XYZ file of C-alpha atoms in Angstrom:
460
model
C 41.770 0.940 -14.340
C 41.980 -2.094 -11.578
C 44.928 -2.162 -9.589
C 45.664 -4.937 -7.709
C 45.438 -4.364 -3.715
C 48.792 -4.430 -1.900
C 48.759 -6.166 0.768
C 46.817 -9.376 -0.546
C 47.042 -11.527 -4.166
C 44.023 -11.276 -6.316
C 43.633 -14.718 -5.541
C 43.654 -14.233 -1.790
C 41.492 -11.101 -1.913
C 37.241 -11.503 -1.689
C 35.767 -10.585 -5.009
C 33.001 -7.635 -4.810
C 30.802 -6.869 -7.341
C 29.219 -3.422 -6.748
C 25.694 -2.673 -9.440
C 25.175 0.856 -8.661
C 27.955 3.510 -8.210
C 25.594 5.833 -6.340
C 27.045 6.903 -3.063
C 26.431 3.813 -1.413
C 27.768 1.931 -3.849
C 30.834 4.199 -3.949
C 31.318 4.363 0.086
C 30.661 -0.005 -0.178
C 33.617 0.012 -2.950
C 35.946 2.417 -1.339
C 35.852 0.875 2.012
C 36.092 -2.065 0.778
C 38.988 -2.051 -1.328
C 41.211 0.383 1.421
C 40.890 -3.085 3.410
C 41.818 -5.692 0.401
C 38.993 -6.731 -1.378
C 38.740 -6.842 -5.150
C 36.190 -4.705 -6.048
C 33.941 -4.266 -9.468
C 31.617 -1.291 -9.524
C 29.241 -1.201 -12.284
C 27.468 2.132 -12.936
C 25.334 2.726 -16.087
C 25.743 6.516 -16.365
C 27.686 8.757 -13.877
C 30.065 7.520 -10.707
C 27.927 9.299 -7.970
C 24.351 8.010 -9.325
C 21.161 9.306 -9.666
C 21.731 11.602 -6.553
C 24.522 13.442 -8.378
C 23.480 13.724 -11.871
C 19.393 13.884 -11.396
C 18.294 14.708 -7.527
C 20.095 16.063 -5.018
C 23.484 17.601 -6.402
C 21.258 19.447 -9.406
C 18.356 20.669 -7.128
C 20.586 22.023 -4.722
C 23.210 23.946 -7.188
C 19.501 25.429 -8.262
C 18.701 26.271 -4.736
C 22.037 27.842 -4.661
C 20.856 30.477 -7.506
C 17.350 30.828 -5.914
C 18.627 32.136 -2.672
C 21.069 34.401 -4.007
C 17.832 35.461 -6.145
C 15.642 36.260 -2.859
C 18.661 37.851 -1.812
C 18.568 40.493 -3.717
C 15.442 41.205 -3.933
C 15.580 41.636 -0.655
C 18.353 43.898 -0.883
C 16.833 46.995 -0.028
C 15.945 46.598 3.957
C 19.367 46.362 4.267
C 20.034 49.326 2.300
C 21.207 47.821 -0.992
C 19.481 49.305 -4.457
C 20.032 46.508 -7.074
C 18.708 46.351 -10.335
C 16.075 43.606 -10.959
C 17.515 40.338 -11.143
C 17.371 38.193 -14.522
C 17.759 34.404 -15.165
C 19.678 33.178 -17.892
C 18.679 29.263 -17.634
C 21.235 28.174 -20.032
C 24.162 29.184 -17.807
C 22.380 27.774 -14.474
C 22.122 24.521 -17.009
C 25.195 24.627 -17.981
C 26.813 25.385 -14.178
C 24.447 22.154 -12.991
C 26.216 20.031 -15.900
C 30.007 21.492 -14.884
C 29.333 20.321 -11.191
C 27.663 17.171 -11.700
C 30.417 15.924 -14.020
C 33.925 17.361 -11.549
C 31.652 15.031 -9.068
C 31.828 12.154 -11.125
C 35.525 12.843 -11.987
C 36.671 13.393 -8.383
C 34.692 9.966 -7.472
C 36.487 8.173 -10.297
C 39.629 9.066 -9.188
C 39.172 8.004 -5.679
C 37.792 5.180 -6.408
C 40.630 4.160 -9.030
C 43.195 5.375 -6.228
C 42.130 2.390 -4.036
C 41.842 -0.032 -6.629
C 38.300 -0.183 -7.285
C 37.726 -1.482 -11.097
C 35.033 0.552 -12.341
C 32.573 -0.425 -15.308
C 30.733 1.606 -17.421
C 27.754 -0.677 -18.604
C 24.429 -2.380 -16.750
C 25.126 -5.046 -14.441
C 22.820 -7.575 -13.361
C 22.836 -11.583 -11.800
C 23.345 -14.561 -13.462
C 22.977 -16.472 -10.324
C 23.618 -15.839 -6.610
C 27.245 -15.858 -7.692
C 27.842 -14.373 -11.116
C 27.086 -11.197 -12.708
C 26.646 -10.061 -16.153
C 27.817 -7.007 -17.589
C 27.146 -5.468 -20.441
C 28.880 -2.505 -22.215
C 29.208 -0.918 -25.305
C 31.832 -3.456 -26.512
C 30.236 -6.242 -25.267
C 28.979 -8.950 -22.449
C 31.233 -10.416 -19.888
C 30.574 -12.401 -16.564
C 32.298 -11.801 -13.219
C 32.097 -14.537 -10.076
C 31.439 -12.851 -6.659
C 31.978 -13.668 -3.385
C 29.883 -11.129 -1.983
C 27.602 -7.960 -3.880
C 25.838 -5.149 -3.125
C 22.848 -3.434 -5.282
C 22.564 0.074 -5.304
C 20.549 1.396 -7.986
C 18.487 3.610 -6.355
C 15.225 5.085 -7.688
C 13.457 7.205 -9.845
C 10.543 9.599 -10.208
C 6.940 8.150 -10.186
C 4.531 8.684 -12.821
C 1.360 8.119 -12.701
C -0.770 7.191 -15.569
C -2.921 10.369 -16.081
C 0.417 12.519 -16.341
C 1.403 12.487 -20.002
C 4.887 13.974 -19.257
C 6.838 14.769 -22.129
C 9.784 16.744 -20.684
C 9.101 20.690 -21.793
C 5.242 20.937 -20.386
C 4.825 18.438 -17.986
C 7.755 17.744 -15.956
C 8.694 14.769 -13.670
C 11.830 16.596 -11.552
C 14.324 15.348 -13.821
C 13.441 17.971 -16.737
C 13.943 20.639 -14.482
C 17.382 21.416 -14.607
C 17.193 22.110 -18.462
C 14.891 23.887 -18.867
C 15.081 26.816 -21.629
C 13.825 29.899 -19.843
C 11.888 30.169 -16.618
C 8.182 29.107 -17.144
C 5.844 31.677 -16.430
C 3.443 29.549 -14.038
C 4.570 26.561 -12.413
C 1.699 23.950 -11.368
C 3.726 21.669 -8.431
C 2.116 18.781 -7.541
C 3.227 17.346 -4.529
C 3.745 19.158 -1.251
C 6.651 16.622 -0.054
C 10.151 17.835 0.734
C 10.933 17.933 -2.918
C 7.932 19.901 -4.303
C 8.323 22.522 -1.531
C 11.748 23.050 -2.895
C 10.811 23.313 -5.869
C 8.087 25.775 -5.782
C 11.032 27.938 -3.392
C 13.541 27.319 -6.595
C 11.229 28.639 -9.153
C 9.179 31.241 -7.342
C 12.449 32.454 -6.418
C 13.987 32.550 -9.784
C 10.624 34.668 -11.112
C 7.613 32.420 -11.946
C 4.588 32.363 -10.245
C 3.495 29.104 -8.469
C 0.997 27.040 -7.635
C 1.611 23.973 -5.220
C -1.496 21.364 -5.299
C -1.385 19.970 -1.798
C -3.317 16.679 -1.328
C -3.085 16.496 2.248
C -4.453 19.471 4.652
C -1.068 20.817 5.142
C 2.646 20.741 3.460
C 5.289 18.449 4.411
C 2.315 16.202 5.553
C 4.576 14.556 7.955
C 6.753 16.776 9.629
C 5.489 19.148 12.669
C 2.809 21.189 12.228
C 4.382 24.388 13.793
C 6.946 23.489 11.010
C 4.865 22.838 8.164
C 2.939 26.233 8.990
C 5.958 28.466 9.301
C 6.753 27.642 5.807
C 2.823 27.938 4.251
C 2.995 31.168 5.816
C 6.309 32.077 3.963
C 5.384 30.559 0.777
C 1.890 33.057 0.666
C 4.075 35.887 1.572
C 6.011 34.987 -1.591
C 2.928 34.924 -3.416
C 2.473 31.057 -4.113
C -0.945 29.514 -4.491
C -1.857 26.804 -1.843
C -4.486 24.586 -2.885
C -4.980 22.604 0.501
C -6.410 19.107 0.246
C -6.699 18.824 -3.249
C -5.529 15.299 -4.715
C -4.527 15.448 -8.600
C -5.835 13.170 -11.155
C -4.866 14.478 -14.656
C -3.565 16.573 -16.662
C -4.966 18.049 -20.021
C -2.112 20.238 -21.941
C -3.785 22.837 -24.093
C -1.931 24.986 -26.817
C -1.128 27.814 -24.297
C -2.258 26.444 -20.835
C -1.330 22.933 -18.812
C -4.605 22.055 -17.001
C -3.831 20.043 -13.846
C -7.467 18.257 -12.589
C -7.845 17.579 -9.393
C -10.412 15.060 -7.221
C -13.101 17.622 -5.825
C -13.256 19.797 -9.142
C -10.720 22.518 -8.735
C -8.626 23.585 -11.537
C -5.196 24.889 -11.753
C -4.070 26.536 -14.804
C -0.656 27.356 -15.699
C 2.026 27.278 -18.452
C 3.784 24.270 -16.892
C 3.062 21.234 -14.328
C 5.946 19.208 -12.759
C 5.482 16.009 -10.325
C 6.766 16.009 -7.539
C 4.904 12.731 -6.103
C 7.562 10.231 -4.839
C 9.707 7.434 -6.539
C 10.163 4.114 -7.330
C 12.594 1.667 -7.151
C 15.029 0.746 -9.823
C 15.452 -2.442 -9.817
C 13.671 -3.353 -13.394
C 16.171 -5.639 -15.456
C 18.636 -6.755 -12.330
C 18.087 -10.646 -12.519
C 17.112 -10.402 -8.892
C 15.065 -13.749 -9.539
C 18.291 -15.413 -11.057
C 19.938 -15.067 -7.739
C 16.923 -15.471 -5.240
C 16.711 -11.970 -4.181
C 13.086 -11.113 -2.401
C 11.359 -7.462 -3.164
C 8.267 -6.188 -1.830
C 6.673 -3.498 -4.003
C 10.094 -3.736 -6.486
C 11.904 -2.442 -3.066
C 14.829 -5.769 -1.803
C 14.201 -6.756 1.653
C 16.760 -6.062 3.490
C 17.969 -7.226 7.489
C 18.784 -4.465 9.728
C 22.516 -5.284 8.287
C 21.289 -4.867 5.009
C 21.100 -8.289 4.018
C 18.678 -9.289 1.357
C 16.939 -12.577 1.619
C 20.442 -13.868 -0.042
C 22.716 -13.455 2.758
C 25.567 -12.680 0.977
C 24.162 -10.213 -1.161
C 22.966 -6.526 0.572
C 20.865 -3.627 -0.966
C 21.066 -0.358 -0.128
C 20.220 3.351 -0.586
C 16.652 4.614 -2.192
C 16.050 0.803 -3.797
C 15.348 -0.945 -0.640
C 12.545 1.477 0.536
C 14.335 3.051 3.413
C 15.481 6.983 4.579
C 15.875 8.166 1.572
C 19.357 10.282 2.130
C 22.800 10.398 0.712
C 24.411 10.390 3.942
C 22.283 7.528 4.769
C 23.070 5.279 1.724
C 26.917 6.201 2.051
C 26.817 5.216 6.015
C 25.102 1.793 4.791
C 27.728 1.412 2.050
C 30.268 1.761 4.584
C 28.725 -0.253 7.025
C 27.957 -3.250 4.705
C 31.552 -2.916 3.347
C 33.188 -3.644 7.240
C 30.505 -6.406 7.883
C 31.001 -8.081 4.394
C 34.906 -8.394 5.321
C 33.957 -9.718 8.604
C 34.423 -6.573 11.112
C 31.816 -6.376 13.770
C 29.619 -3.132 13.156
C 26.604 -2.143 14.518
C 23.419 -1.264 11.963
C 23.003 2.284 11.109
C 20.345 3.910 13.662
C 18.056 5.900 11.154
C 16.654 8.029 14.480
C 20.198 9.698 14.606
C 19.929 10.650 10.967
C 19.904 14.850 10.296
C 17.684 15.681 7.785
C 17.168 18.804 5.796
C 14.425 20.675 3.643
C 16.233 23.427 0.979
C 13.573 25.877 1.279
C 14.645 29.010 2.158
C 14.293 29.158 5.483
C 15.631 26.379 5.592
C 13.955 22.834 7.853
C 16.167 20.457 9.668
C 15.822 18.268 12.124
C 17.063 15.459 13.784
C 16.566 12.773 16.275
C 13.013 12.597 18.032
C 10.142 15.168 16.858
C 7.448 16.664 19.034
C 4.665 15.228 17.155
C 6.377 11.877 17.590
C 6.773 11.784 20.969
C 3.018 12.704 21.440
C 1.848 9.698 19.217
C 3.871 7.500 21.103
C 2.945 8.708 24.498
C 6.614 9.812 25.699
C 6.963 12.366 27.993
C 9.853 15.257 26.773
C 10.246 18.964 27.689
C 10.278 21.343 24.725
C 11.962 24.663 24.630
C 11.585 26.520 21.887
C 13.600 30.018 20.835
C 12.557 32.549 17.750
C 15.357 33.754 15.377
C 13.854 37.196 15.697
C 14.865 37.029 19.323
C 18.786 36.262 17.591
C 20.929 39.041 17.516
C 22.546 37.449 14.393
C 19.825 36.743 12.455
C 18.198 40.189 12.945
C 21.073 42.156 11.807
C 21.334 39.865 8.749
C 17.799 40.563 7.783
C 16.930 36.254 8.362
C 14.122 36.395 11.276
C 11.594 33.719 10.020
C 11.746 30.404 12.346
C 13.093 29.149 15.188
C 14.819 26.690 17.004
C 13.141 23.678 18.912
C 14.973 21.516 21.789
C 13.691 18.093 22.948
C 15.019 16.765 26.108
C 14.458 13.705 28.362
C 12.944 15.778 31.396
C 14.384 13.230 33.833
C 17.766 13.134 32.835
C 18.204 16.664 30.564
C 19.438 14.132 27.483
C 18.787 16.002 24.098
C 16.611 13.419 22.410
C 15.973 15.747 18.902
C 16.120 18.999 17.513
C 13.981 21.122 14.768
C 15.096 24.414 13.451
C 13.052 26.547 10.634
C 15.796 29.531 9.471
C 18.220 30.731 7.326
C 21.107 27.989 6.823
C 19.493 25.679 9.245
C 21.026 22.688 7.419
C 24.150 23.918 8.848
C 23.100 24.749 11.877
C 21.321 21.604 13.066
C 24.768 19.777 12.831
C 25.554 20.872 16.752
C 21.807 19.461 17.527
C 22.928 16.231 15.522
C 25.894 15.969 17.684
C 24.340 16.528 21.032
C 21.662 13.576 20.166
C 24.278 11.585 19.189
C 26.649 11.809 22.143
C 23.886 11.993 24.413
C 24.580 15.361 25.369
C 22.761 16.904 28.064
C 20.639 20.426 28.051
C 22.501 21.670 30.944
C 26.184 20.901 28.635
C 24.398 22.623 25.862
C 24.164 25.660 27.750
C 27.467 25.782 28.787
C 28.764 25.442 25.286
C 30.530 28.760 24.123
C 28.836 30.106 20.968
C 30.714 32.850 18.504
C 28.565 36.074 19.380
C 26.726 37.243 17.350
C 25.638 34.330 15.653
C 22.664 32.065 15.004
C 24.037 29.188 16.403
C 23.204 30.745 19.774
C 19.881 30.421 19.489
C 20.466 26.318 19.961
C 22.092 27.424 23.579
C 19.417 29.373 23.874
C 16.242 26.905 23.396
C 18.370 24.655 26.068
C 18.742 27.305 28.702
């Protein structure tokens, strides 16, 4: 329940209204009320938003299970006999719907510890300063001083894909699944169709990933992109390079998936995996003035829609598409909206990570990057099967890439391809962010053995 703040009246304290309770909208609402303001946060579903009940949260608590899978079956080279492993879908299900929900509980509480009033209903504007609200008992209206949309996004579907949620999957209708199907069709060869053909061809189905482009992850590095092609066929997953889907025929024992040039792929399932779209149906945006492009707001580089005193942020306004981005805009916009100098959030500083197993993360400038733009760097480069750590552990695929400023020894970026490299690239992260130098790097004191040493490595 609202509480007022203590150190200003409600009448003194700026009134917030927050539509979205994903983790920008969270971050927006708890910064904001720490500081005084009166905050309203209205969520439709679950306090942590589409990234905690349908995306990331549930995909990775799957990838969680699938690596522990490929674990084991890898047992043996390090002298482990285990018996084969077996899926019971139900309690994966069930363990995805016991996380997702002590999320939304611990985010409730927080946000009801700083005074944050939270709504459970669908917001949207009456004008540039009222909302609506409506809930199960009802329809009230709230003046604002100042708002924030966060209502991130959702899976695109495309006409010719007649999903219906046990055949043909969007990502959503993944996570419930009864038993594991027995062929998987992905289509999409993005960062979340690669994960998904590792979660499922590492929980026992056979896959096939339609690729539309002539490689996966079309736009990450190419040494990067191959690594994990070459992993994925050692698994036994089908690659069907540059072939573009177009429908989708579901048959009494087969899903059909047609592609552009003629090919075929048959299996007992298809899910999309072919990018989102904003959700920002239903909002009143036109009420209060609020410019899209595409259904995504147009935002400033302070996150300012084309209402200044209303910001967007997170997966609706079209830009990085991360958690930890949205929650460092939703701080951000917070500080600014009370008046505090900040600085916008610099995307090129922003770690990102694929949950394949091994593992991609990078951050900070790529190779490939540098080339288009015609920058000069130095790149060092360092196997994990030259890693102590990672050869005793049985983890050798990949490696870890350095970019440096060759005139000054400044880390501008990092890649690494390996086991846990999520973790690992946070020390890269750091060193781009601080402006850390190669030659600092190397005299950085690693625990030995470990694979973090392979990062001092690449910089010596």
């Amino acid at each position: 329940m609202y509480a007022s703040p203590v150190t200003q009246s409600d009448q003194q304290a700026p009134r917030f209204l927050v539509i979205g309770g994903g983790p920008a909208g969270t971050a927006f609402a708890t910064t904001a009320a720490a500081r005084g303001a009166a905050v309203t946060l209205v969520e439709k579903e679950i306090v942590g938003g589409a990234a905690h009940l349908h995306d990331c949260i549930p995909s990775k608590t799957m990838v969680a299970s699938a690596i522990r899978a490929s674990v084991l079956r890898d047992a043996a080279q390090l002298g482990l006999s285990i018996e084969p492993t077996k899926v019971d879908m139900a309690t994966l299900s069930a363990r995805i719907r016991a996380i997702t929900g002590d999320i939304n509980r611990s985010r409730v509480e927080l946000l009801e510890s700083q005074g944050v009033e939270i709504i459970e209903g669908v917001g949207s504007f009456v004008d540039d300063h009222t909302g609506r609200i409506v809930t199960e008992e009802g329809e009230r209206t709230i003046r604002f001083d100042k708002a924030l949309v966060s209502t991130g996004s959702a899976p695109r579907v495309p006409e010719w894909a007649p999903v219906d949620g046990k055949r043909v999957l969007t990502t959503r209708d993944a996570y419930d699944l009864p038993e594991v199907p027995e062929h998987l069709i992905v289509i999409g060869s993005g960062v979340t169709g690669v994960e998904f053909v590792h979660i499922f061809q590492s929980l026992g189905a056979q896959v096939t990933l339609v690729v539309s482009r002539q490689q996966i992850l079309p736009h990450r590095d190419p040494e990067v992109a191959a690594e994990l092609e070459e992993d994925f066929l050692d698994r036994g997953v089908k690659l069907m390079i540059g072939a573009r889907a177009v429908g989708i025929d579901v048959e009494s024992e087969e899903v059909l998936v047609r592609c552009d040039d003629g090919r075929v792929a048959r299996g007992s399932h298809a899910l999309l995996a072919i990018g989102s779209v904003p959700s920002t149906q239903n909002l009143g945006l036109e009420n209060a003035g609020i410019e899209t492009a595409n259904g995504y707001l147009i935002v400033d580089d302070m996150q300012r829609t084309s209402v200044p005193h209303i910001y967007g942020a997170g997966d609706c306004t079209g830009q990085l598409p991360l958690s930890s981005v949205a929650a460092m805009q939703g701080r951000k916009i917070a500080l600014h909206a009370l008046g505090v100098p900040v600085s916008p959030v610099d995307y090129s500083k922003a770690a990102q990570a694929v949950f394949t197993e091994p593992e991609i993360a990078s951050v900070g400038l790529e190779e490939v990057e540098a080339a288009a733009e015609g920058r000069k760097v130095r790149t060092t480069k360092v196997p994990f099967a030259a890693n102590e750590r990672a050869v005793l552990q049985g983890f050798t695929r990949g490696f870890v890439k350095v970019i440096s400023d060759p005139a000054t020894g400044v880390v501008l970026g990092g890649t690494i391809v390996g086991h846990r490299a999520s973790e690992l690239i946070s020390a890269v992260a750091l060193a781009v962010t601080a402006r850390v130098t190669v030659s600092q790097l190397v005299d950085t004191l690693m625990v030995h053995p470990s694979m973090s040493e392979a990062i001092t490595d690449a910089a010596e």
